[in-house]
Amino acid sequence: MILPLLLALQVTPVAPLPKGTALPPSASEEGQVIAPVQRLFDALAANDPAAILAEVRPDGRATAVVEKADGTTAVTTSDWPAFAAKLGKPGPKLAETFTGMPAIEIDGNIAMVWGSYTFTVDGKPSHCGTNHVDLVRDGGRWRINNITWTQRTTGCAQ
């Protein structure tokens, strides 16, 4: 009777799991999927509409689901040329970053990236939310088809 109790109290030491906050290696399939998303973020920061259009399929869309302060929600959508046209003019410095490692799912020639983000304007937090990016392998290259994101100004990580 004492032996089962002693076995139940025995603890096997386990090494801590490594933190998974780094982007996957670029040579991996996941790294190839996240690369056009990161290039889209870089193009946004560079205020470069042509660089955005280089990462997307022309028939895709960008959709924002904005949670307003009064509790209502506004959904706006645009095609990629209209989305990119908002850039390329002098203005504030924009930056979008994932807050942690996004989930990446791949099935053949389709993939999905899902992750929390923070958006800054001139280095100051503007809003945050979750990105859902769907990608298609097109001509041997991953391209963004659609991106949908939530957008709020409360509950953002600093």
mmCIF file of N, CA, C and O in Angstrom, residues 11-69:
data_model
loop_
_atom_site.group_PDB
_atom_site.id
_atom_site.type_symbol
_atom_site.label_atom_id
_atom_site.label_comp_id
_atom_site.label_asym_id
_atom_site.label_seq_id
_atom_site.Cartn_x
_atom_site.Cartn_y
_atom_site.Cartn_z
ATOM 1 N N VAL A 11 8.564 12.569 -8.548
ATOM 2 C CA VAL A 11 8.532 13.587 -9.588
ATOM 3 C C VAL A 11 9.743 13.402 -10.483
ATOM 4 O O VAL A 11 10.872 13.340 -10.003
ATOM 5 N N THR A 12 9.491 13.301 -11.777
ATOM 6 C CA THR A 12 10.589 13.192 -12.733
ATOM 7 C C THR A 12 10.913 14.586 -13.235
ATOM 8 O O THR A 12 10.038 15.283 -13.743
ATOM 9 N N PRO A 13 12.178 15.025 -13.091
ATOM 10 C CA PRO A 13 12.523 16.368 -13.561
ATOM 11 C C PRO A 13 12.376 16.463 -15.082
ATOM 12 O O PRO A 13 12.729 15.549 -15.809
ATOM 13 N N VAL A 14 11.824 17.583 -15.538
ATOM 14 C CA VAL A 14 11.622 17.827 -16.964
ATOM 15 C C VAL A 14 12.224 19.180 -17.285
ATOM 16 O O VAL A 14 11.973 20.158 -16.575
ATOM 17 N N ALA A 15 13.000 19.232 -18.349
ATOM 18 C CA ALA A 15 13.593 20.504 -18.766
ATOM 19 C C ALA A 15 12.488 21.446 -19.229
ATOM 20 O O ALA A 15 11.501 21.010 -19.824
ATOM 21 N N PRO A 16 12.624 22.732 -18.941
ATOM 22 C CA PRO A 16 11.605 23.678 -19.392
ATOM 23 C C PRO A 16 11.555 23.730 -20.913
ATOM 24 O O PRO A 16 12.571 23.554 -21.589
ATOM 25 N N LEU A 17 10.359 23.948 -21.435
ATOM 26 C CA LEU A 17 10.185 24.054 -22.879
ATOM 27 C C LEU A 17 10.746 25.381 -23.366
ATOM 28 O O LEU A 17 10.618 26.397 -22.681
ATOM 29 N N PRO A 18 11.367 25.386 -24.535
ATOM 30 C CA PRO A 18 11.878 26.660 -25.054
ATOM 31 C C PRO A 18 10.729 27.580 -25.428
ATOM 32 O O PRO A 18 9.657 27.125 -25.827
ATOM 33 N N LYS A 19 10.953 28.882 -25.288
ATOM 34 C CA LYS A 19 9.920 29.850 -25.649
ATOM 35 C C LYS A 19 9.761 29.849 -27.154
ATOM 36 O O LYS A 19 10.731 29.866 -27.890
ATOM 37 N N GLY A 20 8.522 29.857 -27.623
ATOM 38 C CA GLY A 20 8.237 29.815 -29.058
ATOM 39 C C GLY A 20 7.806 31.152 -29.598
ATOM 40 O O GLY A 20 6.762 31.237 -30.223
ATOM 41 N N THR A 21 8.575 32.181 -29.365
ATOM 42 C CA THR A 21 8.165 33.507 -29.818
ATOM 43 C C THR A 21 8.909 33.974 -31.062
ATOM 44 O O THR A 21 8.595 35.013 -31.605
ATOM 45 N N ALA A 22 9.893 33.218 -31.526
ATOM 46 C CA ALA A 22 10.635 33.624 -32.718
ATOM 47 C C ALA A 22 9.907 33.136 -33.961
ATOM 48 O O ALA A 22 9.198 32.125 -33.932
ATOM 49 N N LEU A 23 10.065 33.861 -35.046
ATOM 50 C CA LEU A 23 9.483 33.414 -36.302
ATOM 51 C C LEU A 23 10.186 32.142 -36.743
ATOM 52 O O LEU A 23 11.354 31.931 -36.436
ATOM 53 N N PRO A 24 9.488 31.290 -37.512
ATOM 54 C CA PRO A 24 10.127 30.044 -37.947
ATOM 55 C C PRO A 24 11.278 30.327 -38.912
ATOM 56 O O PRO A 24 11.303 31.370 -39.572
ATOM 57 N N PRO A 25 12.227 29.392 -39.022
ATOM 58 C CA PRO A 25 13.345 29.584 -39.950
ATOM 59 C C PRO A 25 12.834 29.758 -41.377
ATOM 60 O O PRO A 25 11.881 29.099 -41.790
ATOM 61 N N SER A 26 13.472 30.640 -42.135
ATOM 62 C CA SER A 26 12.990 30.952 -43.479
ATOM 63 C C SER A 26 13.023 29.751 -44.416
ATOM 64 O O SER A 26 12.245 29.690 -45.357
ATOM 65 N N ALA A 27 13.893 28.790 -44.175
ATOM 66 C CA ALA A 27 13.974 27.617 -45.045
ATOM 67 C C ALA A 27 12.821 26.642 -44.803
ATOM 68 O O ALA A 27 12.543 25.793 -45.637
ATOM 69 N N SER A 28 12.133 26.758 -43.674
ATOM 70 C CA SER A 28 11.027 25.853 -43.375
ATOM 71 C C SER A 28 9.783 26.261 -44.162
ATOM 72 O O SER A 28 9.667 27.391 -44.630
ATOM 73 N N GLU A 29 8.871 25.345 -44.298
ATOM 74 C CA GLU A 29 7.612 25.658 -44.993
ATOM 75 C C GLU A 29 6.865 26.775 -44.265
ATOM 76 O O GLU A 29 6.342 27.690 -44.885
ATOM 77 N N GLU A 30 6.856 26.729 -42.930
ATOM 78 C CA GLU A 30 6.203 27.789 -42.157
ATOM 79 C C GLU A 30 6.891 29.132 -42.388
ATOM 80 O O GLU A 30 6.253 30.160 -42.480
ATOM 81 N N GLY A 31 8.218 29.114 -42.481
ATOM 82 C CA GLY A 31 8.971 30.329 -42.749
ATOM 83 C C GLY A 31 8.638 30.918 -44.109
ATOM 84 O O GLY A 31 8.562 32.136 -44.278
ATOM 85 N N GLN A 32 8.420 30.050 -45.096
ATOM 86 C CA GLN A 32 8.045 30.512 -46.427
ATOM 87 C C GLN A 32 6.643 31.103 -46.435
ATOM 88 O O GLN A 32 6.365 32.031 -47.195
ATOM 89 N N VAL A 33 5.758 30.582 -45.583
ATOM 90 C CA VAL A 33 4.391 31.113 -45.496
ATOM 91 C C VAL A 33 4.381 32.474 -44.800
ATOM 92 O O VAL A 33 3.689 33.394 -45.244
ATOM 93 N N ILE A 34 5.138 32.625 -43.716
ATOM 94 C CA ILE A 34 5.126 33.886 -42.973
ATOM 95 C C ILE A 34 5.872 34.996 -43.712
ATOM 96 O O ILE A 34 5.600 36.191 -43.505
ATOM 97 N N ALA A 35 6.780 34.643 -44.612
ATOM 98 C CA ALA A 35 7.609 35.643 -45.292
ATOM 99 C C ALA A 35 6.800 36.704 -46.038
ATOM 100 O O ALA A 35 7.077 37.899 -45.883
ATOM 101 N N PRO A 36 5.786 36.358 -46.846
ATOM 102 C CA PRO A 36 5.043 37.424 -47.524
ATOM 103 C C PRO A 36 4.235 38.294 -46.555
ATOM 104 O O PRO A 36 4.012 39.475 -46.826
ATOM 105 N N VAL A 37 3.833 37.730 -45.423
ATOM 106 C CA VAL A 37 3.125 38.529 -44.415
ATOM 107 C C VAL A 37 4.090 39.561 -43.827
ATOM 108 O O VAL A 37 3.754 40.742 -43.704
ATOM 109 N N GLN A 38 5.307 39.120 -43.504
ATOM 110 C CA GLN A 38 6.300 40.053 -42.980
ATOM 111 C C GLN A 38 6.669 41.103 -44.021
ATOM 112 O O GLN A 38 6.837 42.277 -43.699
ATOM 113 N N ARG A 39 6.774 40.693 -45.294
ATOM 114 C CA ARG A 39 7.078 41.675 -46.342
ATOM 115 C C ARG A 39 5.941 42.678 -46.507
ATOM 116 O O ARG A 39 6.185 43.857 -46.785
ATOM 117 N N LEU A 40 4.692 42.239 -46.292
ATOM 118 C CA LEU A 40 3.560 43.168 -46.320
ATOM 119 C C LEU A 40 3.693 44.185 -45.186
ATOM 120 O O LEU A 40 3.512 45.387 -45.397
ATOM 121 N N PHE A 41 4.039 43.715 -43.981
ATOM 122 C CA PHE A 41 4.264 44.627 -42.850
ATOM 123 C C PHE A 41 5.406 45.596 -43.164
ATOM 124 O O PHE A 41 5.321 46.786 -42.880
ATOM 125 N N ASP A 42 6.480 45.077 -43.782
ATOM 126 C CA ASP A 42 7.617 45.927 -44.140
ATOM 127 C C ASP A 42 7.211 46.974 -45.175
ATOM 128 O O ASP A 42 7.638 48.131 -45.100
ATOM 129 N N ALA A 43 6.397 46.583 -46.147
ATOM 130 C CA ALA A 43 5.931 47.515 -47.181
ATOM 131 C C ALA A 43 5.049 48.594 -46.578
ATOM 132 O O ALA A 43 5.115 49.768 -46.975
ATOM 133 N N LEU A 44 4.240 48.217 -45.597
ATOM 134 C CA LEU A 44 3.404 49.191 -44.891
ATOM 135 C C LEU A 44 4.297 50.202 -44.178
ATOM 136 O O LEU A 44 4.080 51.416 -44.284
ATOM 137 N N ALA A 45 5.326 49.722 -43.493
ATOM 138 C CA ALA A 45 6.251 50.603 -42.777
ATOM 139 C C ALA A 45 7.041 51.485 -43.738
ATOM 140 O O ALA A 45 7.372 52.626 -43.410
ATOM 141 N N ALA A 46 7.322 50.968 -44.942
ATOM 142 C CA ALA A 46 8.072 51.736 -45.938
ATOM 143 C C ALA A 46 7.171 52.652 -46.757
ATOM 144 O O ALA A 46 7.662 53.378 -47.613
ATOM 145 N N ASN A 47 5.859 52.580 -46.505
ATOM 146 C CA ASN A 47 4.903 53.419 -47.237
ATOM 147 C C ASN A 47 5.011 53.139 -48.739
ATOM 148 O O ASN A 47 5.047 54.059 -49.553
ATOM 149 N N ASP A 48 5.062 51.840 -49.091
ATOM 150 C CA ASP A 48 5.356 51.415 -50.454
ATOM 151 C C ASP A 48 4.210 50.587 -51.048
ATOM 152 O O ASP A 48 4.152 49.377 -50.866
ATOM 153 N N PRO A 49 3.283 51.235 -51.781
ATOM 154 C CA PRO A 49 2.151 50.496 -52.351
ATOM 155 C C PRO A 49 2.570 49.399 -53.326
ATOM 156 O O PRO A 49 1.957 48.331 -53.346
ATOM 157 N N ALA A 50 3.598 49.633 -54.129
ATOM 158 C CA ALA A 50 4.029 48.620 -55.096
ATOM 159 C C ALA A 50 4.523 47.361 -54.386
ATOM 160 O O ALA A 50 4.266 46.241 -54.846
ATOM 161 N N ALA A 51 5.213 47.524 -53.262
ATOM 162 C CA ALA A 51 5.703 46.371 -52.508
ATOM 163 C C ALA A 51 4.545 45.585 -51.905
ATOM 164 O O ALA A 51 4.612 44.361 -51.803
ATOM 165 N N ILE A 52 3.482 46.269 -51.501
ATOM 166 C CA ILE A 52 2.294 45.554 -51.005
ATOM 167 C C ILE A 52 1.696 44.721 -52.124
ATOM 168 O O ILE A 52 1.415 43.535 -51.962
ATOM 169 N N LEU A 53 1.497 45.344 -53.286
ATOM 170 C CA LEU A 53 0.867 44.636 -54.401
ATOM 171 C C LEU A 53 1.703 43.451 -54.877
ATOM 172 O O LEU A 53 1.162 42.489 -55.419
ATOM 173 N N ALA A 54 3.015 43.477 -54.646
ATOM 174 C CA ALA A 54 3.884 42.364 -55.028
ATOM 175 C C ALA A 54 3.645 41.129 -54.171
ATOM 176 O O ALA A 54 3.998 40.022 -54.578
ATOM 177 N N GLU A 55 3.052 41.295 -52.983
ATOM 178 C CA GLU A 55 2.850 40.177 -52.047
ATOM 179 C C GLU A 55 1.455 39.579 -52.077
ATOM 180 O O GLU A 55 1.204 38.587 -51.408
ATOM 181 N N VAL A 56 0.544 40.166 -52.837
ATOM 182 C CA VAL A 56 -0.861 39.751 -52.776
ATOM 183 C C VAL A 56 -1.353 39.253 -54.134
ATOM 184 O O VAL A 56 -0.799 39.591 -55.175
ATOM 185 N N ARG A 57 -2.398 38.450 -54.079
ATOM 186 C CA ARG A 57 -3.099 38.051 -55.306
ATOM 187 C C ARG A 57 -4.068 39.177 -55.653
ATOM 188 O O ARG A 57 -4.768 39.678 -54.780
ATOM 189 N N PRO A 58 -4.146 39.580 -56.900
ATOM 190 C CA PRO A 58 -4.954 40.741 -57.266
ATOM 191 C C PRO A 58 -6.450 40.583 -56.986
ATOM 192 O O PRO A 58 -7.150 41.578 -56.817
ATOM 193 N N ASP A 59 -6.935 39.343 -56.892
ATOM 194 C CA ASP A 59 -8.363 39.147 -56.657
ATOM 195 C C ASP A 59 -8.724 39.069 -55.171
ATOM 196 O O ASP A 59 -9.875 38.869 -54.817
ATOM 197 N N GLY A 60 -7.751 39.268 -54.296
ATOM 198 C CA GLY A 60 -7.995 39.182 -52.853
ATOM 199 C C GLY A 60 -8.532 40.478 -52.263
ATOM 200 O O GLY A 60 -8.753 41.467 -52.976
ATOM 201 N N ARG A 61 -8.722 40.463 -50.947
ATOM 202 C CA ARG A 61 -9.315 41.611 -50.266
ATOM 203 C C ARG A 61 -8.686 41.806 -48.887
ATOM 204 O O ARG A 61 -8.122 40.892 -48.317
ATOM 205 N N ALA A 62 -8.855 43.008 -48.373
ATOM 206 C CA ALA A 62 -8.456 43.356 -47.016
ATOM 207 C C ALA A 62 -9.715 43.785 -46.273
ATOM 208 O O ALA A 62 -10.454 44.647 -46.752
ATOM 209 N N THR A 63 -9.962 43.181 -45.118
ATOM 210 C CA THR A 63 -11.187 43.450 -44.358
ATOM 211 C C THR A 63 -10.837 43.770 -42.916
ATOM 212 O O THR A 63 -10.125 43.013 -42.258
ATOM 213 N N ALA A 64 -11.359 44.893 -42.427
ATOM 214 C CA ALA A 64 -11.175 45.297 -41.029
ATOM 215 C C ALA A 64 -12.505 45.181 -40.298
ATOM 216 O O ALA A 64 -13.531 45.622 -40.801
ATOM 217 N N VAL A 65 -12.468 44.582 -39.118
ATOM 218 C CA VAL A 65 -13.629 44.506 -38.242
ATOM 219 C C VAL A 65 -13.275 45.349 -37.020
ATOM 220 O O VAL A 65 -12.551 44.899 -36.137
ATOM 221 N N VAL A 66 -13.758 46.587 -37.019
ATOM 222 C CA VAL A 66 -13.356 47.584 -36.028
ATOM 223 C C VAL A 66 -14.365 47.627 -34.891
ATOM 224 O O VAL A 66 -15.558 47.839 -35.116
ATOM 225 N N GLU A 67 -13.858 47.436 -33.662
ATOM 226 C CA GLU A 67 -14.683 47.548 -32.461
ATOM 227 C C GLU A 67 -14.608 49.000 -31.993
ATOM 228 O O GLU A 67 -13.560 49.465 -31.568
ATOM 229 N N LYS A 68 -15.720 49.701 -32.100
ATOM 230 C CA LYS A 68 -15.741 51.123 -31.740
ATOM 231 C C LYS A 68 -15.933 51.309 -30.232
ATOM 232 O O LYS A 68 -16.409 50.410 -29.540
ATOM 233 N N ALA A 69 -15.585 52.492 -29.749
ATOM 234 C CA ALA A 69 -15.675 52.802 -28.317
ATOM 235 C C ALA A 69 -17.105 52.692 -27.802
ATOM 236 O O ALA A 69 -17.316 52.369 -26.631
#
